[in-house]
Coordinates of C-alpha atoms in Angstrom, one line a residue:
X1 CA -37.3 -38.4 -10.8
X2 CA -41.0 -37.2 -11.4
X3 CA -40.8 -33.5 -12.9
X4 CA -42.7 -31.9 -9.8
X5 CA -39.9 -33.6 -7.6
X6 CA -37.3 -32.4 -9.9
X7 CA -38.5 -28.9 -10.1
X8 CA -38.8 -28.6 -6.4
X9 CA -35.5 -30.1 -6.3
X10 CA -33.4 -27.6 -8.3
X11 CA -35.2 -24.6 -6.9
X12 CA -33.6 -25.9 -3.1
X13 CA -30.6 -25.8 -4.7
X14 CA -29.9 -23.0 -6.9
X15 CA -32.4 -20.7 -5.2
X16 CA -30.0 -19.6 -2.0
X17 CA -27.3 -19.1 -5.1
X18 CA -29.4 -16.9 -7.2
X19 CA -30.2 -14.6 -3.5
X20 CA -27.0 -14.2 -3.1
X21 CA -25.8 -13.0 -6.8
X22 CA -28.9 -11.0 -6.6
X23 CA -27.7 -8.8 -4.2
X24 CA -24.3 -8.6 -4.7
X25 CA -25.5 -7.1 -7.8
X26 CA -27.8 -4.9 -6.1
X27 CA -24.7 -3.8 -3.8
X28 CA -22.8 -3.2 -6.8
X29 CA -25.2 -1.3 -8.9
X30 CA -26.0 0.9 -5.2
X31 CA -22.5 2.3 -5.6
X32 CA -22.4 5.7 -7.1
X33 CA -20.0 6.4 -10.0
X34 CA -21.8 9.8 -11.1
X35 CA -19.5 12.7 -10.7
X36 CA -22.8 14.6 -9.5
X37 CA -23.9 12.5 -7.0
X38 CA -20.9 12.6 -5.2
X39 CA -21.5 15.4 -3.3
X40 CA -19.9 17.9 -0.8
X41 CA -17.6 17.3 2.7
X42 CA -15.5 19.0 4.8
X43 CA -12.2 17.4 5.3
X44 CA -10.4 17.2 8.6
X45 CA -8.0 20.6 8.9
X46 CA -4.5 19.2 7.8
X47 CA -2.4 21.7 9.5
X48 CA -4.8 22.7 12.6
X49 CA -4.0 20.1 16.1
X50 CA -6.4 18.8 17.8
X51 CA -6.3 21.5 20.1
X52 CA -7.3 24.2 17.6
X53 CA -3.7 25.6 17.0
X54 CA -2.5 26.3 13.6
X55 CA 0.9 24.9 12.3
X56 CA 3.1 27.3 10.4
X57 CA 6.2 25.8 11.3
X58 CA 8.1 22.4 9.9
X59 CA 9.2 22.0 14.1
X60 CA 5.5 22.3 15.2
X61 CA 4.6 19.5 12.3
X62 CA 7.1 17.2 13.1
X63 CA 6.5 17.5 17.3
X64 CA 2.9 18.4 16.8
X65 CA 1.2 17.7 14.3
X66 CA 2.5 14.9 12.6
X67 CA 2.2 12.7 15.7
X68 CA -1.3 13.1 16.2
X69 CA -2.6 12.3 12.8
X70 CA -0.2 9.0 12.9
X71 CA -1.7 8.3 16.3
X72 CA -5.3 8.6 15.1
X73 CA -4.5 6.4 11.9
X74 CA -3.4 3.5 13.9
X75 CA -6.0 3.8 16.7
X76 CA -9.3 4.2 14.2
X77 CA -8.1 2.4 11.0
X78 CA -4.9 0.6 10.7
X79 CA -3.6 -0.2 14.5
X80 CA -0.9 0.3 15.9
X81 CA 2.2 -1.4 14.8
X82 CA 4.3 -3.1 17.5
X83 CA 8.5 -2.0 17.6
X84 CA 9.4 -4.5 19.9
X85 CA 10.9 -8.0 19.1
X86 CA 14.2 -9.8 20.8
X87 CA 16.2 -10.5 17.7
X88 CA 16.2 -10.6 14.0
X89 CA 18.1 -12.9 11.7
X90 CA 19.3 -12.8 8.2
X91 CA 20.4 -16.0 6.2
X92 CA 21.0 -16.1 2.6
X93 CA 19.3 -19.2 1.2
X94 CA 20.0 -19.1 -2.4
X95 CA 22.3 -16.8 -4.5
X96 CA 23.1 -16.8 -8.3
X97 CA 25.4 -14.3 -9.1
X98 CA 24.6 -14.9 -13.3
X99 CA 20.9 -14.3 -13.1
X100 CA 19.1 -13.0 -16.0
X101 CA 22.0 -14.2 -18.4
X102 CA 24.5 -12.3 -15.9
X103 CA 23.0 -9.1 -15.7
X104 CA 21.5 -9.5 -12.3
X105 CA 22.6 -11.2 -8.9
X106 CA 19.8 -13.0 -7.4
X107 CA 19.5 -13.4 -3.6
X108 CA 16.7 -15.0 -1.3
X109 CA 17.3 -14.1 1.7
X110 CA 15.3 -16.0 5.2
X111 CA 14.4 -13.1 7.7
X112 CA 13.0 -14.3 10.7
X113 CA 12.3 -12.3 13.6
X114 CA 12.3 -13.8 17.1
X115 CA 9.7 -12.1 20.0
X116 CA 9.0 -14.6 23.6
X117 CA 10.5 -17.7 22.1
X118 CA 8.8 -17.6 19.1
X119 CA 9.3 -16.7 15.0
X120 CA 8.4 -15.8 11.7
X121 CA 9.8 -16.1 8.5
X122 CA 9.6 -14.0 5.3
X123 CA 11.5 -14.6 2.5
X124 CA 12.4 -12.1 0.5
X125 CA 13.5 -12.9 -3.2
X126 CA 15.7 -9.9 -4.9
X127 CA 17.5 -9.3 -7.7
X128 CA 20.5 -6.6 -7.6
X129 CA 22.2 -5.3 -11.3
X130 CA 25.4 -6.3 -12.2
X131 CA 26.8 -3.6 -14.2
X132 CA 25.9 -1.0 -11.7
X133 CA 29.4 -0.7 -9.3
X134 CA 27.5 1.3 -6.2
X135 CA 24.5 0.8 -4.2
X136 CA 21.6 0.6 -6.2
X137 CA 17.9 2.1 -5.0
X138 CA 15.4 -0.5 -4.8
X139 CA 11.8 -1.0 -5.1
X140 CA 10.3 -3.5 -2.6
X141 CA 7.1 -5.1 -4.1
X142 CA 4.5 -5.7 -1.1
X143 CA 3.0 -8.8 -3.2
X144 CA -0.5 -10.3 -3.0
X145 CA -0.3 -11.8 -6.3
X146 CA 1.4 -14.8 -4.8
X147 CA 5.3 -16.5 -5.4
X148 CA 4.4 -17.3 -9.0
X149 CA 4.9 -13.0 -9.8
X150 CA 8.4 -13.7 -8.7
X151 CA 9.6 -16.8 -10.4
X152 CA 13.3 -16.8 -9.9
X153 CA 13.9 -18.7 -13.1
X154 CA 12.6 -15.7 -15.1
X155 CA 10.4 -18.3 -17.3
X156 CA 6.8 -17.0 -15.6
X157 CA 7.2 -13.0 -16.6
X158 CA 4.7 -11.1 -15.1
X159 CA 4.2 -7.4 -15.9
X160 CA 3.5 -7.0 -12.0
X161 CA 7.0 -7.6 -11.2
X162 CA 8.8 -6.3 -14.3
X163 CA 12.0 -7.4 -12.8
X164 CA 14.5 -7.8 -16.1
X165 CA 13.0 -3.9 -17.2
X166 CA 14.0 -2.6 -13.3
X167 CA 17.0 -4.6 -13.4
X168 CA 17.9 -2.4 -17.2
X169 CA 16.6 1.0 -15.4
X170 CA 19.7 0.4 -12.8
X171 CA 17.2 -0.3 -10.0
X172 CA 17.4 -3.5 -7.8
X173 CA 13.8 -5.0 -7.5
X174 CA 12.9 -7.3 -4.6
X175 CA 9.7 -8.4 -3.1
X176 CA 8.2 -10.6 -0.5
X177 CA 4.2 -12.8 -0.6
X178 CA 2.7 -11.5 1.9
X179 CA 1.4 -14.3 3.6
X180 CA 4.6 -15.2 4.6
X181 CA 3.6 -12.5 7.0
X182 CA -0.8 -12.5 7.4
X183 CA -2.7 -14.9 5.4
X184 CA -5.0 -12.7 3.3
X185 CA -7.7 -14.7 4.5
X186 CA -10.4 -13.4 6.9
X187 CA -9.8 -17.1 8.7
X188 CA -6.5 -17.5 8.2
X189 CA -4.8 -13.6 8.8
X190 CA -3.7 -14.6 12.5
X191 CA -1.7 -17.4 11.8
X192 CA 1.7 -15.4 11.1
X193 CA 2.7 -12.7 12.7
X194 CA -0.6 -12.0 14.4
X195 CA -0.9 -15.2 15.7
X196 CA 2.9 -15.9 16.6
X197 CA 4.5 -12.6 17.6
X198 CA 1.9 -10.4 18.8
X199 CA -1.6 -12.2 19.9
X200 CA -2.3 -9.7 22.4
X201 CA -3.0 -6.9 19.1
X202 CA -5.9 -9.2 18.2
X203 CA -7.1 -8.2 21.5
X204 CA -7.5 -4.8 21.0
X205 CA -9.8 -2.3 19.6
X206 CA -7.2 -0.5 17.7
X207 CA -4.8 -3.5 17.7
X208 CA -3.1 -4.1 14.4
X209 CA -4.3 -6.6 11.8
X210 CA -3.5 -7.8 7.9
X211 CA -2.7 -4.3 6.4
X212 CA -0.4 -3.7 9.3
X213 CA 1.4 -6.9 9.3
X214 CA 2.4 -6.2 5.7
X215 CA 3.9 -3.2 6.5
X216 CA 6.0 -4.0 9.4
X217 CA 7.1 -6.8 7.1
X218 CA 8.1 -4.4 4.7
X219 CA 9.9 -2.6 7.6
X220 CA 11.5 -5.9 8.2
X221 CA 13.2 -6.3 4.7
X222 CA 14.0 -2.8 4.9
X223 CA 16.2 -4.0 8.2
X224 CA 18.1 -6.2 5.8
X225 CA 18.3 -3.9 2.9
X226 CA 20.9 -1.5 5.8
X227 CA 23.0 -4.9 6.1
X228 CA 23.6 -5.3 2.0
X229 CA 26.5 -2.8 0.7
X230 CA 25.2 -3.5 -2.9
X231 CA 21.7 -1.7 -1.5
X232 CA 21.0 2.0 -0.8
X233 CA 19.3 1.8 2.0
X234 CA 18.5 5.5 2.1
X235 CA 16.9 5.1 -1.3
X236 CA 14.3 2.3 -0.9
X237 CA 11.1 2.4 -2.8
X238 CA 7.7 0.9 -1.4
X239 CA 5.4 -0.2 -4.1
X240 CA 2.1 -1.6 -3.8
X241 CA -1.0 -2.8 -5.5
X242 CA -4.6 -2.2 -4.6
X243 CA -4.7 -3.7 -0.8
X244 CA -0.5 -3.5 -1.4
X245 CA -1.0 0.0 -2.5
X246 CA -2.9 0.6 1.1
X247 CA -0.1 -1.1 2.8
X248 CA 2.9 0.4 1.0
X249 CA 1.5 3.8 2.3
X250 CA 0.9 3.4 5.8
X251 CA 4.6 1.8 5.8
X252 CA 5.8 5.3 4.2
X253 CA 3.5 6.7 6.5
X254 CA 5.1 5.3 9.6
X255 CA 8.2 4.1 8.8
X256 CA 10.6 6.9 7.8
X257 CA 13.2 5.3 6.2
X258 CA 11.4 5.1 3.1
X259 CA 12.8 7.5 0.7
X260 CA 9.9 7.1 -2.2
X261 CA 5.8 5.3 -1.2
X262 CA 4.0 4.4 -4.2
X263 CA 0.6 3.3 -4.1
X264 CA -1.0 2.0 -7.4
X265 CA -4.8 1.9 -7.3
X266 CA -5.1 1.9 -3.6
X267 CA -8.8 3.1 -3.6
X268 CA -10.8 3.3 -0.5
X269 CA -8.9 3.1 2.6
X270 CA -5.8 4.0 0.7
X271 CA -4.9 7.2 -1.3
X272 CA -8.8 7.7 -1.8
X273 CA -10.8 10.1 0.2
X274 CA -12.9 8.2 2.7
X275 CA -15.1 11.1 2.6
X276 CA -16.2 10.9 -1.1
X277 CA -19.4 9.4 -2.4
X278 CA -17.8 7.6 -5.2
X279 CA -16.8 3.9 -5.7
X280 CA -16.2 1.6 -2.9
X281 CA -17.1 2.8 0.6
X282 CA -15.4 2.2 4.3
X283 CA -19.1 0.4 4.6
X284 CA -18.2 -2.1 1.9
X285 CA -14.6 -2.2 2.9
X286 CA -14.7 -3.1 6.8
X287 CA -18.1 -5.7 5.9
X288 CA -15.4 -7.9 2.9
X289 CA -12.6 -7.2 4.7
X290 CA -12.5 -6.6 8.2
X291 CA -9.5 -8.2 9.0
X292 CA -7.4 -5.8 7.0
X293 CA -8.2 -3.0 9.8
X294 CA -8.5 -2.8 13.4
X295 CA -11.8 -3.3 15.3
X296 CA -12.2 0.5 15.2
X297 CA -12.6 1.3 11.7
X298 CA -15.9 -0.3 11.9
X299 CA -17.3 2.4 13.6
X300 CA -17.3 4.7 10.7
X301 CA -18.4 2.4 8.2
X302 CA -21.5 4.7 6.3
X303 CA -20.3 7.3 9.3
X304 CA -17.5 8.7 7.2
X305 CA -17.6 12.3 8.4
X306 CA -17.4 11.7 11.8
X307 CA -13.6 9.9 11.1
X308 CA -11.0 11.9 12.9
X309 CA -9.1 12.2 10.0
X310 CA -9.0 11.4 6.1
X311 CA -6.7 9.7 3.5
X312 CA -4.8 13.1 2.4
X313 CA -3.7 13.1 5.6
X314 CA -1.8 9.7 5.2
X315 CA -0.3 11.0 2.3
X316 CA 0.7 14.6 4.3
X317 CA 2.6 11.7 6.7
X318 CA 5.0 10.8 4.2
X319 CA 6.1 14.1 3.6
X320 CA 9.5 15.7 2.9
X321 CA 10.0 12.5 1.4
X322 CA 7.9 11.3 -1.7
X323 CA 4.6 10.1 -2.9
X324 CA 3.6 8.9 -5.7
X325 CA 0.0 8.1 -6.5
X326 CA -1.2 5.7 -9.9
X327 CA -4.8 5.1 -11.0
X328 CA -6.4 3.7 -14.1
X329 CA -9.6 5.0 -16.0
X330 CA -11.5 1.9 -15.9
X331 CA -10.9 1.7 -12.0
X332 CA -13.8 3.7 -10.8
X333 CA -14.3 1.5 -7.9
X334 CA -11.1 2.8 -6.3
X335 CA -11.8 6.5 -7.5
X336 CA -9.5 8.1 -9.4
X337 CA -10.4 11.6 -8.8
X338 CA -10.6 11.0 -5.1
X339 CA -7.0 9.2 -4.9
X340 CA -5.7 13.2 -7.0
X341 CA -7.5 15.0 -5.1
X342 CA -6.0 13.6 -1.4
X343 CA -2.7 14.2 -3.4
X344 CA -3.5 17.6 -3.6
X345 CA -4.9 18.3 0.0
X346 CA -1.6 16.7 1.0
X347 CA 0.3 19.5 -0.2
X348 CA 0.2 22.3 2.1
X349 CA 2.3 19.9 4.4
X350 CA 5.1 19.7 1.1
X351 CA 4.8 23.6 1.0
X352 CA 5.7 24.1 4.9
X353 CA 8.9 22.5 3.9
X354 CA 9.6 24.6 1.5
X355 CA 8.7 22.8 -2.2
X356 CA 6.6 23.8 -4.9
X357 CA 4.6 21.5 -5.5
X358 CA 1.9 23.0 -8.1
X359 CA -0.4 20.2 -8.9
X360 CA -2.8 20.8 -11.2
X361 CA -6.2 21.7 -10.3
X362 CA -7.7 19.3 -12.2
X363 CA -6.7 15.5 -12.6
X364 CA -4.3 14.8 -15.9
X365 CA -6.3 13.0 -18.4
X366 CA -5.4 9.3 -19.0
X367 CA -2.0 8.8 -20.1
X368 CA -1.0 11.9 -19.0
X369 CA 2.0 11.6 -16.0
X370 CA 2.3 14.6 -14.0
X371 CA 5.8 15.0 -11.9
X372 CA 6.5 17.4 -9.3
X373 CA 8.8 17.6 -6.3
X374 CA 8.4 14.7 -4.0
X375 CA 5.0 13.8 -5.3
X376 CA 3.7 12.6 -9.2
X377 CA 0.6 11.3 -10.7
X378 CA -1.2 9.2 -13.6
X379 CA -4.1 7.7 -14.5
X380 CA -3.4 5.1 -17.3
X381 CA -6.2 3.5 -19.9
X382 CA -7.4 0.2 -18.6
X383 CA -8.7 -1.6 -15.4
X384 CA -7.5 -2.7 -11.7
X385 CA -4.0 -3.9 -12.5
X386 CA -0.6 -2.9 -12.1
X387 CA 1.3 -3.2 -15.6
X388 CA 4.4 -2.7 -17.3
X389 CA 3.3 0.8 -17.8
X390 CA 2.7 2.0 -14.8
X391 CA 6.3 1.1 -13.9
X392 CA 7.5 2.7 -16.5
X393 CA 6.0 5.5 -14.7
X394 CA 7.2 4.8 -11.3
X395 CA 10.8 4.5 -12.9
X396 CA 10.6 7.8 -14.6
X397 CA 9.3 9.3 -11.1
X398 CA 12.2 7.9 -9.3
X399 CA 15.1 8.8 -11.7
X400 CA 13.8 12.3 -11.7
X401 CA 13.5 12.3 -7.8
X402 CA 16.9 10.9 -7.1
X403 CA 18.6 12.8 -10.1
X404 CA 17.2 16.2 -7.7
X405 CA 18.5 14.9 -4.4
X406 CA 21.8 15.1 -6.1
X407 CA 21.7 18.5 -6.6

């Protein structure tokens, strides 16, 4: 090939490539990670309705208050999440009662859940202690990592899904992929629930999509956690991961039978104020993602202060029960200092019901776990991950929360 023909040749080609690079570096760099550039906002009043009234009461909260700001989360960023469905199924499809060298029972378990002639499957994989002779708490993993996090053999160990160190805390561990439930696939999200059980949401503005179908999954397994005497189904622990962590708290958010939400470097969308100049925006967000919300959210994307509501105010939904809230130091696209400080706007809703909560005004330096009643904190050294420290963390949390409800 002559030179001027080859030239002209590789520029075609690798030109479009070297466009797009270019400005997904310049979208990148545009995002602002200086503490001084992130300026001032106002957030939404947490304990004023929409009709002006102030809340002073845990009965005006609960009738009032609490209603609206779920209702304004599902119609303007995560949809609604559909009740309804004819019937739903348990079957245990595998069950090895010497897992983990006997220390663990290991069930996967089929739930599929029937709505106008049709079904979905998930299948949840758990493991359940052996030397611990009553129900056991449990933390449900909302995965996105894939089935390989969970190898039931136990000879893949992953520090996402510690489950041999659970297993030795006296914690059952189980977790389901969630694509058993949405594809995390802008193409591909509709074909499980979305596409199978409830069409009609992908029809609506504030219909619910990816985010949403993860958590009523989660809701779904919790269904089967009341039907297991080895499980305390009062005590069930949501944990989640980046786009995880999101859905883990709008479950705890909406679903009340969740005793502990934990959200581990949720970001933007998730335990982060939307509000903040800092890290990844609901611009970015709704553009790479926009099957993860309803149609709505896209209305406030670089139009953050005209949002109805913000992301302390998700965390507020959870309460009396807890919250727990991880970050790392390297994370700055999911904000650390914005995920603390929606902790702490959260907690004038603990306070109305009587705890003290006491955060401290400024966020704990790295390594640094801060517990309180029914809410915690830390922000670990290193990047976006979820590792065996940070459950470490979320153990410590949950042995001091429980040991408390005891008293």
């Amino acid at each position: 090939m002559p030179g001027y023909f080859k030239s002209s040749f590789l520029i075609r080609i690798y030109l479009p490539t070297c466009f797009v690079l270019l400005a997904l570096l310049q979208t990148i760099h545009a995002q602002n990670y200086d503490e001084a550039k992130a300026g001032t906002f106002t957030l939404p009043e947490l304990l004023v309705t929409q009709d002006g009234r102030k809340v002073t009461t845990i009965e005006q909260w609960e009738q009032i208050r609490r209603p609206e700001i779920l209702k304004l989360f599902e119609d303007n960023v995560y949809g609604q999440v559909p009740k309804d469905f004819d019937n739903i199924s348990f079957e245990i499809t595998n069950e090895d009662k010497k897992a983990m060298d006997g220390k663990a029972t290991l069930k996967q378990v089929a739930i599929t859940v029937f709505r106008n002639q049709k079904s979905v499957t998930i299948n949840l994989i758990i493991f359940i202690p052996n030397r611990v002779k009553h129900p056991v708490p449990v933390f449900l993993v909302l995965n996105h990592r894939g089935i390989k996090t969970m190898d039931i053999t136990r000879q893949n160990k992953d520090d996402f899904w510690p489950s041999e160190e659970v297993i030795e805390a006296g914690y059952a561990i189980a977790g389901f992929d969630v694509k058993d439930i949405a594809p995390d696939d802008k193409e591909k999200f509709s074909e499980g629930v979305l596409g199978r059980l409830y069409p009609e949401q992908r029809a609506m503005d504030n219909g619910m999509r990816a985010l949403g179908a993860w958590s009523w999954g989660a809701s779904r397994c919790i269904d089967y956690f009341e039907t297991n005497r080895a499980i305390d189904a009062w005590k069930v622990i949501t944990v989640g991961h980046s786009r995880g962590g999101k859905a883990s708290l709008w479950c705890g958010a909406q679903d009340q039978r969740v005793a502990i939400t934990i959200s581990n470097e949720s970001g933007n969308s998730g335990a982060a104020l939307s509000r903040r100049n800092y890290g990844e925006t609901v611009a970015l967000i709704v553009k790479n993602f926009p099957y993860w919300f309803c149609r709505n959210y896209r209305k406030y994307a670089g139009n953050e202060d005209k949002l109805p509501i913000d992301q302390h105010e998700l965390l507020a939904l959870i309460a009396p029960r807890a919250v727990y809230v991880a970050a790392a130091g390297s994370d700055l696209w999911a904000d650390p200092k914005g995920q603390y400080l929606a902790l702490q706007e959260s907690q004038p809703v603990y306070r109305l019901y009587g705890f003290k909560t006491g955060l401290p005004k400024e966020m704990p330096v790295v390594d640094k776990q801060v517990i309180r009643p029914c809410m915690g904190f830390h922000i670990r050294e290193g990047k976006h991950d979820m590792t065996l420290l940070d459950w470490q963390q979320f153990i410590r949390f949950a042995d001091s929360y429980f040991k408390r409800k005891q008293r």
